[in-house]
mmCIF file of N, CA and C in Angstrom:
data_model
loop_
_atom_site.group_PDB
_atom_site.id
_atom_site.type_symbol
_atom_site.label_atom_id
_atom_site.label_comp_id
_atom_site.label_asym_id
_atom_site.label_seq_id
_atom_site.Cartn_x
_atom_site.Cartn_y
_atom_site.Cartn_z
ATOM 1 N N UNK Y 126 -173.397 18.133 203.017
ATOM 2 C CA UNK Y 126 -172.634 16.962 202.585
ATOM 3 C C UNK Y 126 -173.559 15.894 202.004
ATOM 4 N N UNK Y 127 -174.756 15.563 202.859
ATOM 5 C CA UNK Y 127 -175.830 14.433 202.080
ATOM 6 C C UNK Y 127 -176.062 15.143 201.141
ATOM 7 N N UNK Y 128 -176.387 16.341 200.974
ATOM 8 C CA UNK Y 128 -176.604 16.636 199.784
ATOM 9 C C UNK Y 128 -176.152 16.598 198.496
ATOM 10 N N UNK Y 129 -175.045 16.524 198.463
ATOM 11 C CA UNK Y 129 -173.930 16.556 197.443
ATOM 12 C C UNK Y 129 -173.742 14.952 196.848
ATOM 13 N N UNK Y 130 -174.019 14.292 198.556
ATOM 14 C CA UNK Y 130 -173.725 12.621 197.871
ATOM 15 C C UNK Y 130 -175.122 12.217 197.228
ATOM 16 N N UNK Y 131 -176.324 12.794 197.767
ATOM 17 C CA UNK Y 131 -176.978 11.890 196.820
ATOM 18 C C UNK Y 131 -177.311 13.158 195.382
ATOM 19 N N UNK Y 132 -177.087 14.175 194.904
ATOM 20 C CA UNK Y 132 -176.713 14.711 194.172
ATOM 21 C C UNK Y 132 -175.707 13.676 193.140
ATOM 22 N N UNK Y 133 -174.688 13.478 193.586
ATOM 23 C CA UNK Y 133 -173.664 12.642 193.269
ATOM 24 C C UNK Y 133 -173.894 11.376 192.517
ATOM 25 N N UNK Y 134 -174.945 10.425 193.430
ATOM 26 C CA UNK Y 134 -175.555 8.974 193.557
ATOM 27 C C UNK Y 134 -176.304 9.371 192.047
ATOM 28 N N UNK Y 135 -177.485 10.225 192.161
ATOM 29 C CA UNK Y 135 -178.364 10.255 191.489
ATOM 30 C C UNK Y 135 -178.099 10.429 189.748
ATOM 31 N N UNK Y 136 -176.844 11.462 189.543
ATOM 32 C CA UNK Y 136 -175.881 11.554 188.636
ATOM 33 C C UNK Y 136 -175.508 9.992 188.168
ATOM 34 N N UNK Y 137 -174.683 9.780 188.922
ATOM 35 C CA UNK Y 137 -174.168 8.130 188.290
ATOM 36 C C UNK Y 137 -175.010 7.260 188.546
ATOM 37 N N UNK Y 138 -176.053 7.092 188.617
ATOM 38 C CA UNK Y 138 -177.396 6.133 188.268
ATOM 39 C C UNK Y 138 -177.921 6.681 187.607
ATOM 40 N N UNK Y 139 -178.117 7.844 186.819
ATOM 41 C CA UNK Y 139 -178.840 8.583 185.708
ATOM 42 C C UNK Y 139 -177.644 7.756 184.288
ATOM 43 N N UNK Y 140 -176.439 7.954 184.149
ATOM 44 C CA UNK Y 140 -175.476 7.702 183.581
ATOM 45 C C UNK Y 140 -175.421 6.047 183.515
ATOM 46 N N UNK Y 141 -175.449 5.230 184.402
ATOM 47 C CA UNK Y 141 -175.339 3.787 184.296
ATOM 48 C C UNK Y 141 -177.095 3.780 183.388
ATOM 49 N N UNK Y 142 -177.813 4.231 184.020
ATOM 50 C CA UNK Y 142 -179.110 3.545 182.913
ATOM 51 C C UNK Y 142 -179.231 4.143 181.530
ATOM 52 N N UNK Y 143 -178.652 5.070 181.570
ATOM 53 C CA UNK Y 143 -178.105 5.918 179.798
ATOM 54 C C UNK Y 143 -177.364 4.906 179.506
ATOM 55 N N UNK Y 144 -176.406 4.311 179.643
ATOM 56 C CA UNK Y 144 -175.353 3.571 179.469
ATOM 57 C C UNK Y 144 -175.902 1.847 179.173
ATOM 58 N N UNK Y 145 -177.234 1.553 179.877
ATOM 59 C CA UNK Y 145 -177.937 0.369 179.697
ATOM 60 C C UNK Y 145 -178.807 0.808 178.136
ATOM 61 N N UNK Y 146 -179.085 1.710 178.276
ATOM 62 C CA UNK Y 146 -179.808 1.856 176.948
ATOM 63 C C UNK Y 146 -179.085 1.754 175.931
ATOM 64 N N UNK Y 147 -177.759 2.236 176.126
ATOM 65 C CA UNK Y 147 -177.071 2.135 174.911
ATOM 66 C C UNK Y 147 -176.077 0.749 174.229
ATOM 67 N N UNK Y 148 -176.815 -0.002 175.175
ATOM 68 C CA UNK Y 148 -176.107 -1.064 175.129
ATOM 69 C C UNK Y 148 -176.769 -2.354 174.465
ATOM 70 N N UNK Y 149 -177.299 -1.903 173.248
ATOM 71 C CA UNK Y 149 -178.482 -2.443 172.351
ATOM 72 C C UNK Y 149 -177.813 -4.285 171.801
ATOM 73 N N UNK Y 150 -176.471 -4.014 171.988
ATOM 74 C CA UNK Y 150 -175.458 -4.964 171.235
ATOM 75 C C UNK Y 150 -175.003 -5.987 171.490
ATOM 76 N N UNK Y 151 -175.666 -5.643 172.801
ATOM 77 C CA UNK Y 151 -175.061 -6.509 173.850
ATOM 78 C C UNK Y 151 -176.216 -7.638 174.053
ATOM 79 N N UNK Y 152 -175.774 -8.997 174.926
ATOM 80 C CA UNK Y 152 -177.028 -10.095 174.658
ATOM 81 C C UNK Y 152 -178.040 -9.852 175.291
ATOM 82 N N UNK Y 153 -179.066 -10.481 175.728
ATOM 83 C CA UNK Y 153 -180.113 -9.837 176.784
ATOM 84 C C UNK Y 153 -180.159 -10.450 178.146
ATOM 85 N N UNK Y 154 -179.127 -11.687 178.106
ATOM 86 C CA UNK Y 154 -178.771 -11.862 179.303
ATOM 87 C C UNK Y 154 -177.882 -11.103 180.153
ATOM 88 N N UNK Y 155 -177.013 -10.319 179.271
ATOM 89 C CA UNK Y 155 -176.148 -8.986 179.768
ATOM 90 C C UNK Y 155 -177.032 -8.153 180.335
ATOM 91 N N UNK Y 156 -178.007 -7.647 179.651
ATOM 92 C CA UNK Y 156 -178.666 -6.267 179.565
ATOM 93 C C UNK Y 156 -179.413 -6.469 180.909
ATOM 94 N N UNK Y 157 -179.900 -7.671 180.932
ATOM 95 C CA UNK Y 157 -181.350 -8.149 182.064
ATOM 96 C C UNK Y 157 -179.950 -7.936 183.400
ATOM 97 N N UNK Y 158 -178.947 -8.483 183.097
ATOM 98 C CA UNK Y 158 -178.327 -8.600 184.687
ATOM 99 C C UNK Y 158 -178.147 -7.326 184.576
ATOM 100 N N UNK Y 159 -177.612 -6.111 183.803
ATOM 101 C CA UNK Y 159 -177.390 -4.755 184.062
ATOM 102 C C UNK Y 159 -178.127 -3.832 184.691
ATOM 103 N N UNK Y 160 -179.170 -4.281 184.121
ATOM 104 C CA UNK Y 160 -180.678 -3.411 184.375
ATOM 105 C C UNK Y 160 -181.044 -3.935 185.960
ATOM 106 N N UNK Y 161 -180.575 -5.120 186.435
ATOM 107 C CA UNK Y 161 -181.128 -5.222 187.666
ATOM 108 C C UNK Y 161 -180.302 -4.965 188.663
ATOM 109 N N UNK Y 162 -178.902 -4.393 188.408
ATOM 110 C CA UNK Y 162 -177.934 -3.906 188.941
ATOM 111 C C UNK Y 162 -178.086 -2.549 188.895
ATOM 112 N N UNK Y 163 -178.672 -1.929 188.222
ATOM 113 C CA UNK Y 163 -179.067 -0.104 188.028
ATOM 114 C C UNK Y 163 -180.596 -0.356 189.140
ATOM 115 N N UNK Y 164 -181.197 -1.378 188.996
ATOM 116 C CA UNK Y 164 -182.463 -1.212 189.846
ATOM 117 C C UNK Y 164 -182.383 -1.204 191.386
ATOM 118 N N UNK Y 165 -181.349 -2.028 191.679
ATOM 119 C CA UNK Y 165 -180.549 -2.393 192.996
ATOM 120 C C UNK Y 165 -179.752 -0.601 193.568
ATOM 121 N N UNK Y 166 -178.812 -0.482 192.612
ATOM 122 C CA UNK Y 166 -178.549 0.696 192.310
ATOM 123 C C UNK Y 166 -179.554 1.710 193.025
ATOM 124 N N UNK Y 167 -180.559 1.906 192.279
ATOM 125 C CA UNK Y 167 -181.225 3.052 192.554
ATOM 126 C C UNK Y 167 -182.592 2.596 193.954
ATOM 127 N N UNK Y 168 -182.741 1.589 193.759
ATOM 128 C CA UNK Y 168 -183.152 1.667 195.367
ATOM 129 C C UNK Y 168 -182.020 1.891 196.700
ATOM 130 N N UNK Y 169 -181.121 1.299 196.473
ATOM 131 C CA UNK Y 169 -179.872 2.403 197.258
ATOM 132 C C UNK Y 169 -180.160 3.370 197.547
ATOM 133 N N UNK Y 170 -180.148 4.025 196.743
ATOM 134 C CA UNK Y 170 -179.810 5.093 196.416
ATOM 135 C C UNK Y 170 -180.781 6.550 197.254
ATOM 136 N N UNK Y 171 -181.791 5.576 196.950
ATOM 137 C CA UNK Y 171 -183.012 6.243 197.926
ATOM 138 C C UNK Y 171 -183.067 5.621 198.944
ATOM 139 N N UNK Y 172 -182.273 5.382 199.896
ATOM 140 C CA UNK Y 172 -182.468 4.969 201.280
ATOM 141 C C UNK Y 172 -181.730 6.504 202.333
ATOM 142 N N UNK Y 173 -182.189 6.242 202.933
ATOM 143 C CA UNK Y 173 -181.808 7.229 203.913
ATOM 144 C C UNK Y 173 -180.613 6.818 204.997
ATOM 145 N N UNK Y 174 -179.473 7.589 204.870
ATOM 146 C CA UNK Y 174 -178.355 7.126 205.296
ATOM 147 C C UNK Y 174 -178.120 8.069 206.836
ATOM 148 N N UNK Y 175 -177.942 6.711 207.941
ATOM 149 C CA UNK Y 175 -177.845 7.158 209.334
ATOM 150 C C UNK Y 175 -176.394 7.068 209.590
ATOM 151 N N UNK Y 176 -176.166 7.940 210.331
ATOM 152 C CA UNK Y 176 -174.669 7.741 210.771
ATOM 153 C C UNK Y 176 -174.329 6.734 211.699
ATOM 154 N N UNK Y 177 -173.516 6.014 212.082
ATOM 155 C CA UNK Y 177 -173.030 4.874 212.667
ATOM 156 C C UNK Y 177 -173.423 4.963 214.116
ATOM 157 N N UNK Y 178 -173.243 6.294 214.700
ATOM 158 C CA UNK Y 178 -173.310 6.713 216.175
ATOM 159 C C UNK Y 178 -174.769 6.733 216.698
ATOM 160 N N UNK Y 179 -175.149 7.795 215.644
ATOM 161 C CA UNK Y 179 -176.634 7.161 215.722
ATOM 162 C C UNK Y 179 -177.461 6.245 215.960
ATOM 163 N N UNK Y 180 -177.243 4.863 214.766
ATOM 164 C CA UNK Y 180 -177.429 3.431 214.695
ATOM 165 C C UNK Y 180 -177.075 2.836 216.348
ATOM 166 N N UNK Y 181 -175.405 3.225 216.866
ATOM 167 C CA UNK Y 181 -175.689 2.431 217.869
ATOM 168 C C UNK Y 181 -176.064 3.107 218.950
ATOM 169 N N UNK Y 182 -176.610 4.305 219.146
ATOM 170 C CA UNK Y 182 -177.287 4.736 220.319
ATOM 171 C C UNK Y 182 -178.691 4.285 220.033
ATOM 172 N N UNK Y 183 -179.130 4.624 219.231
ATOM 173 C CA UNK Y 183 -180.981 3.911 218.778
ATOM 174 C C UNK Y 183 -180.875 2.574 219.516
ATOM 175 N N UNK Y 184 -180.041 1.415 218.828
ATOM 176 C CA UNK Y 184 -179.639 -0.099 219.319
ATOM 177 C C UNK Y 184 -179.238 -0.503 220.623
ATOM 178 N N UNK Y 185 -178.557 0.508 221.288
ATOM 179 C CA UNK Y 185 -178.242 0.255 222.795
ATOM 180 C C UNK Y 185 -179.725 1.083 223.291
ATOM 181 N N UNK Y 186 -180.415 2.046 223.016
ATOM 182 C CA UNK Y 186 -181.546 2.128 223.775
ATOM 183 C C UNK Y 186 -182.680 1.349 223.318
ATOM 184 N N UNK Y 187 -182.625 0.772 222.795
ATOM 185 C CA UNK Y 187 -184.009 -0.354 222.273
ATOM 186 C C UNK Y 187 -183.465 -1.811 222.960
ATOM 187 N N UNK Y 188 -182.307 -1.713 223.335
ATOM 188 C CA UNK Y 188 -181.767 -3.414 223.916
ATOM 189 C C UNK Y 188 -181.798 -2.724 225.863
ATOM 190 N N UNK Y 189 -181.929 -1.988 226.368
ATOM 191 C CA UNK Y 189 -182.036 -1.286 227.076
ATOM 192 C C UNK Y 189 -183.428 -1.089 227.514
ATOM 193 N N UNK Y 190 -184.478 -0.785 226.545
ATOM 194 C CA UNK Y 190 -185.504 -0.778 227.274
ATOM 195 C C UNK Y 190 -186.435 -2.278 226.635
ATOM 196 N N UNK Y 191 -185.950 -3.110 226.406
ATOM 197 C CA UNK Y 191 -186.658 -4.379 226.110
ATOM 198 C C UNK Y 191 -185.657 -5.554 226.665
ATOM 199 N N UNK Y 192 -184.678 -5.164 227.858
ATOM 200 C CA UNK Y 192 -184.088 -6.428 228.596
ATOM 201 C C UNK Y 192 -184.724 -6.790 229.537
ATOM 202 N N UNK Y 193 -185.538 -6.474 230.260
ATOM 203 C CA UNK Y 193 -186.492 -6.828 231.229
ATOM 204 C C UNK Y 193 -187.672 -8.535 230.442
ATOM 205 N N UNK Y 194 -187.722 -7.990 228.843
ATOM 206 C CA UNK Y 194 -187.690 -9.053 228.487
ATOM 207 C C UNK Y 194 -187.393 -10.508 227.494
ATOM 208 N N UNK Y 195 -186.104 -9.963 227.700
ATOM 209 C CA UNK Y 195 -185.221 -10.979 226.940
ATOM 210 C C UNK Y 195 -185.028 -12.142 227.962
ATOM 211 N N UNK Y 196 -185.450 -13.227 227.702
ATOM 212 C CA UNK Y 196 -184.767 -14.732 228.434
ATOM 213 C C UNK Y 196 -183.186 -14.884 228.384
ATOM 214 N N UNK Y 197 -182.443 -14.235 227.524
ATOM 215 C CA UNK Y 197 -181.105 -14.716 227.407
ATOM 216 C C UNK Y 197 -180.522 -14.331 228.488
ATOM 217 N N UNK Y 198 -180.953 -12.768 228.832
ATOM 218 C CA UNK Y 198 -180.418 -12.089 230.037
ATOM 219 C C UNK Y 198 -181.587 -12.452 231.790
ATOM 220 N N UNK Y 199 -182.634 -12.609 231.371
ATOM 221 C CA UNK Y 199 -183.300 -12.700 232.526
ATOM 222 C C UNK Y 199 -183.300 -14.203 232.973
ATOM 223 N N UNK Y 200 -183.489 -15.147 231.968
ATOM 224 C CA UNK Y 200 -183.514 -16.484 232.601
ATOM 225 C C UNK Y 200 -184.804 -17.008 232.242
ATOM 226 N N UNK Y 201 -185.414 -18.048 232.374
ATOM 227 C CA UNK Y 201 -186.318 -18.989 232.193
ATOM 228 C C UNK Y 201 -186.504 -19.817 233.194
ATOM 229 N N UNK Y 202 -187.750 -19.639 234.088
ATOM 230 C CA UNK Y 202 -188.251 -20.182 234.859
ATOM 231 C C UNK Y 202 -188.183 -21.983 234.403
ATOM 232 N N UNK Y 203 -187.988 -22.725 235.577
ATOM 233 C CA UNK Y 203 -187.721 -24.637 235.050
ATOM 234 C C UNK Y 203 -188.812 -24.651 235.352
ATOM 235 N N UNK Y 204 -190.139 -24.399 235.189
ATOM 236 C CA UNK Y 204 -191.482 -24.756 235.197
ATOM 237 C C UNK Y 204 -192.043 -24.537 233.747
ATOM 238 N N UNK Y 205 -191.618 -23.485 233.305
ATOM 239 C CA UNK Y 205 -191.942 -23.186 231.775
ATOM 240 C C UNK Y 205 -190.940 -23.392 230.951
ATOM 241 N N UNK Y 206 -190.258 -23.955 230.957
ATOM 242 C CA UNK Y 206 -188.800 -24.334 230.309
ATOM 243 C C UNK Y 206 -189.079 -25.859 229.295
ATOM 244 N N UNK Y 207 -189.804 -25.195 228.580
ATOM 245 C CA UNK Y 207 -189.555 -26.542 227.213
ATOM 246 C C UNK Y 207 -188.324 -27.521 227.640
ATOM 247 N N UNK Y 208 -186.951 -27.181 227.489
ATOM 248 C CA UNK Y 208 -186.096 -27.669 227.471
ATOM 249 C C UNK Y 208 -185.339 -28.464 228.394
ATOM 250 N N UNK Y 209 -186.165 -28.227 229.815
ATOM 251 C CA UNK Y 209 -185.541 -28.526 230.931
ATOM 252 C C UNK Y 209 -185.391 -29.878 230.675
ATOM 253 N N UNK Y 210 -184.037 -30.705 231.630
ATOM 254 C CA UNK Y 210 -184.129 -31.891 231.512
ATOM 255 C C UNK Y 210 -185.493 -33.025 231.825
ATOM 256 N N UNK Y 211 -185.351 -33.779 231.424
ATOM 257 C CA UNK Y 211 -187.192 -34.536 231.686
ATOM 258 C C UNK Y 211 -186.317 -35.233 232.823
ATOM 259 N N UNK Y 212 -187.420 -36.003 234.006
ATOM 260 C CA UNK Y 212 -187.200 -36.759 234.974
ATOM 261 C C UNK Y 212 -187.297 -37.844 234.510
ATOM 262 N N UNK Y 213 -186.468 -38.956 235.160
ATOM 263 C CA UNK Y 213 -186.755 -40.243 234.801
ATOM 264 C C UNK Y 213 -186.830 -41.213 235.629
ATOM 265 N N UNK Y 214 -187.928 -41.720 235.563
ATOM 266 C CA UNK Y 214 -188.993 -42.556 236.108
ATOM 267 C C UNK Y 214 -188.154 -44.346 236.267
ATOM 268 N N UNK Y 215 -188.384 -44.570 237.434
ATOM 269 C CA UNK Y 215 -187.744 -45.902 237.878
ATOM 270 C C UNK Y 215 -188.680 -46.911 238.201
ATOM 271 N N UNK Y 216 -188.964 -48.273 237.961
ATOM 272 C CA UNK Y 216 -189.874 -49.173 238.242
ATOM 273 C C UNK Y 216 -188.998 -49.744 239.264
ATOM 274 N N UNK Y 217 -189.568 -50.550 240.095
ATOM 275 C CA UNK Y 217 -189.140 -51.506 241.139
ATOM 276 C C UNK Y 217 -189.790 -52.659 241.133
#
């Protein structure tokens, strides 16, 4: 099946930049945005496509073995706590 799609991909990004070439007539502010839409295009195109299930098993085991040190979930000691409220100091 990947095979076929980027088979597929590679086809109609071969065809859109045939299609930029032939488009001599056109202004060069056309051509420049076309051409960087075929460039966009074809770095796509070459990316390597993960399946969804995948993505979130990778993501639940990388949040899984790096919660030990996340502050959001573990907390922040009020000694090292930038933020803690400051004390305030009373004269008499």
């Amino acid at each position: 099946m990947t095979e076929r799609v980027s088979c597929y991909r590679s086809h109609l990004l071969t065809e859109l930049e045939r299609a930029c070439l032939l488009l001599t007539g056109v202004g060069t502010a056309v051509r420049s945005a076309m051409k960087k839409e075929v460039q966009q295009l074809l770095l796509e195109a070459r990316l390597n496509c993960v399946k969804v299930s995948q993505a979130a098993a990778d993501l639940k085991q990388f949040c899984l073995q790096n919660a030990q040190h996340d502050p959001l979930l573990t907390g922040v000691s009020s000694s090292t706590n930038p933020f803690r409220p400051q004390k305030v100091c009373s004269f008499l």
